[in-house]
Each structure stands twice: as C-alpha cells, then as structure tokens.
C-alpha cells in the first residue's frame, strides 16, 4: 500500500454465492466486527439480484456496493443483460470487469472487456479490471507479456482523465479458489509491472495514483503481508469474503 498516492480498496467478490435472505445478517455481523474504517474503502460485489438489498443494508455506513458484471452495450434489445446506467441508477459504485471466470466460462474476450470498461466509466461506475496468468503461462515465463497485453487491451480507448477512476486487480488464475496464494513478492512484482505499463501509457502521475489490487486466496492470515507491499493497494477477495468475520479481519489488516 502507498496511501500517500492512492486509495486502498478491499472488495469482496461473492461470485454466485449467498442469498438475498442472508444479506441482512451478513451486514449486521460485518458492521459489528469491523472497527472504524479509516484508511481504506470497502466494497461488496454481489450477484445482480442482491444489489438492492445490499444497498439498503449498507446505507448508513462506508461500505460500498459493486456488481460482478455489466453489459458492454448502453441500452436496447439485449435480453438478460444489465447496463452500466441501470447499475449506477441503483446506487452501485464499483463493477468487476473481465474476471478470469467470465473470460474462461463465458467467452469474454479482451475486446469485450475493453468495451465493458468504457461502458462502466461512461456511466460513472468504477471498473475493477481483472487480469491474471494461468499456471502454464507462469511456468513458461510469459506472465509479464501476458499481463501487459491484457492491461493494454483492457484500457484501449480510456482517456487519461478517466484513468484515475480505474482499479486493476491482479488475480493469478492458479491462486483463485485454490488456497495457493502468490507470495507477497510475487504479487508485488506483477502489480509493479502493471503500474509500469500504466506509466508507459499515461505517465508517472497517473500511474502513481491507480489502485492495483491482488486477488487469489487472500485471507485473514496472509492479507497483512500482501498489503504491506508497496504496489499492492488492496484485495479482491472471493471465498474469505463470504464470512463477515473473516472479511472484517482482512479489512482490519488494511486499516492498519
Ligand atoms: P478466492 O479469494 O476465493 O481465491 O477468489 C479470488 C477471486 O477470484 C476474487 O475475484
């Protein structure tokens, strides 16, 4: 973390878990277990159908609500899609874009990811853009090239003035849901590489201000070490965000 230049953001990604009927109890426990949140921003990214209930439950506190996906189109005949304007209208602040699960299971290409980033920004949402390498790519030594390419393609068409509103999440695919976390130095190395790519595209001032999260089996025991790294500005947390007490412990680590 480097709070002098950028925000620390801790976001939970519930994926396709939880029920709307469980939201209130979760919110009550999270509020009771997390102390005063001073030094970071917190968000929960939940399935679309739960968003109104989450907004209601977190209305009076500093926990923001995010979606896990958004349409690349503005409006019209796109059955089953949800637009960025519809999310913004509900009071949503963040949206996860290009998660590896969407890229792998739902055919999201770099081109679609880039269109979604632009749609989110146009509506005033903060996109959390996910990038990450497979185990095979890491073992073959192409992590850096792969991540650089994903970042450059996702940010295509994003003007400098909008770039401060973009969050990048580095999520190595081999660390997602596996219990195998990148070491703090592995995570920092790639996050710092991502910052270098942003610097080459937008200059040093903007690169310094962009929040870059780590995601992949982050939990209450490894969060403090990961977040102590200079280029790791927060976390995108799957499994450990489903338990409000575990999530509160991660928030606490970021709040130090
Ligand atoms: P886990 O924390 O369950 O590994 O998931 C990480 C993730 O994919 C967050 O988007």
GROMACS .gro file of N, CA, C and O and ligand atoms in nm, residues 13 15 99 101 171 175-178 215-218 236-239, ligand 1:
model
   78
   13UNK      N    1  -1.576  -1.038  -0.344
   13UNK     CA    2  -1.645  -1.086  -0.464
   13UNK      C    3  -1.720  -1.213  -0.423
   13UNK      O    4  -1.659  -1.318  -0.405
   15UNK      N    5  -1.915  -1.384  -0.593
   15UNK     CA    6  -1.938  -1.476  -0.706
   15UNK      C    7  -2.085  -1.523  -0.702
   15UNK      O    8  -2.171  -1.445  -0.665
   99UNK      N    9  -1.334  -1.065  -1.508
   99UNK     CA   10  -1.286  -1.168  -1.414
   99UNK      C   11  -1.247  -1.292  -1.494
   99UNK      O   12  -1.311  -1.324  -1.594
  101UNK      N   13  -1.304  -1.591  -1.446
  101UNK     CA   14  -1.415  -1.687  -1.462
  101UNK      C   15  -1.505  -1.647  -1.578
  101UNK      O   16  -1.557  -1.732  -1.650
  171UNK      N   17  -0.510  -1.099  -1.053
  171UNK     CA   18  -0.558  -1.225  -0.997
  171UNK      C   19  -0.496  -1.342  -1.073
  171UNK      O   20  -0.549  -1.384  -1.178
  175UNK      N   21  -0.412  -1.909  -0.841
  175UNK     CA   22  -0.430  -1.878  -0.698
  175UNK      C   23  -0.577  -1.861  -0.662
  175UNK      O   24  -0.611  -1.849  -0.544
  176UNK      N   25  -0.666  -1.860  -0.762
  176UNK     CA   26  -0.807  -1.834  -0.734
  176UNK      C   27  -0.876  -1.959  -0.683
  176UNK      O   28  -0.881  -2.061  -0.753
  177UNK      N   29  -0.927  -1.951  -0.562
  177UNK     CA   30  -1.005  -2.061  -0.505
  177UNK      C   31  -0.924  -2.187  -0.480
  177UNK      O   32  -0.980  -2.294  -0.460
  178UNK      N   33  -0.791  -2.176  -0.482
  178UNK     CA   34  -0.708  -2.295  -0.467
  178UNK      C   35  -0.642  -2.304  -0.330
  178UNK      O   36  -0.583  -2.405  -0.297
  215UNK      N   37  -0.567  -1.043  -0.594
  215UNK     CA   38  -0.674  -1.137  -0.559
  215UNK      C   39  -0.629  -1.279  -0.587
  215UNK      O   40  -0.556  -1.305  -0.684
  216UNK      N   41  -0.671  -1.371  -0.505
  216UNK     CA   42  -0.635  -1.513  -0.521
  216UNK      C   43  -0.600  -1.571  -0.386
  216UNK      O   44  -0.487  -1.555  -0.339
  217UNK      N   45  -0.702  -1.632  -0.324
  217UNK     CA   46  -0.684  -1.694  -0.191
  217UNK      C   47  -0.629  -1.597  -0.087
  217UNK      O   48  -0.551  -1.636   0.001
  218UNK      N   49  -0.670  -1.471  -0.097
  218UNK     CA   50  -0.633  -1.377   0.010
  218UNK      C   51  -0.723  -1.406   0.129
  218UNK      O   52  -0.843  -1.432   0.112
  236UNK      N   53  -0.898  -0.823  -0.380
  236UNK     CA   54  -1.028  -0.867  -0.433
  236UNK      C   55  -1.043  -1.009  -0.378
  236UNK      O   56  -0.966  -1.098  -0.413
  237UNK      N   57  -1.141  -1.024  -0.290
  237UNK     CA   58  -1.144  -1.145  -0.208
  237UNK      C   59  -1.268  -1.227  -0.236
  237UNK      O   60  -1.380  -1.177  -0.223
  238UNK      N   61  -1.248  -1.352  -0.274
  238UNK     CA   62  -1.360  -1.441  -0.303
  238UNK      C   63  -1.404  -1.513  -0.177
  238UNK      O   64  -1.475  -1.458  -0.092
  239UNK      N   65  -1.359  -1.637  -0.163
  239UNK     CA   66  -1.403  -1.724  -0.054
  239UNK      C   67  -1.406  -1.659   0.084
  239UNK      O   68  -1.505  -1.670   0.157
  257LIG     P1   69  -1.065  -1.652  -0.386
  257LIG     O1   70  -1.035  -1.545  -0.284
  257LIG     O2   71  -1.176  -1.742  -0.347
  257LIG     O3   72  -0.939  -1.723  -0.427
  257LIG     O4   73  -1.117  -1.576  -0.517
  257LIG     C1   74  -1.045  -1.470  -0.567
  257LIG     C2   75  -1.124  -1.405  -0.672
  257LIG     O5   76  -1.144  -1.461  -0.779
  257LIG     C3   77  -1.181  -1.273  -0.645
  257LIG     O6   78  -1.232  -1.214  -0.758
   0.00000   0.00000   0.00000
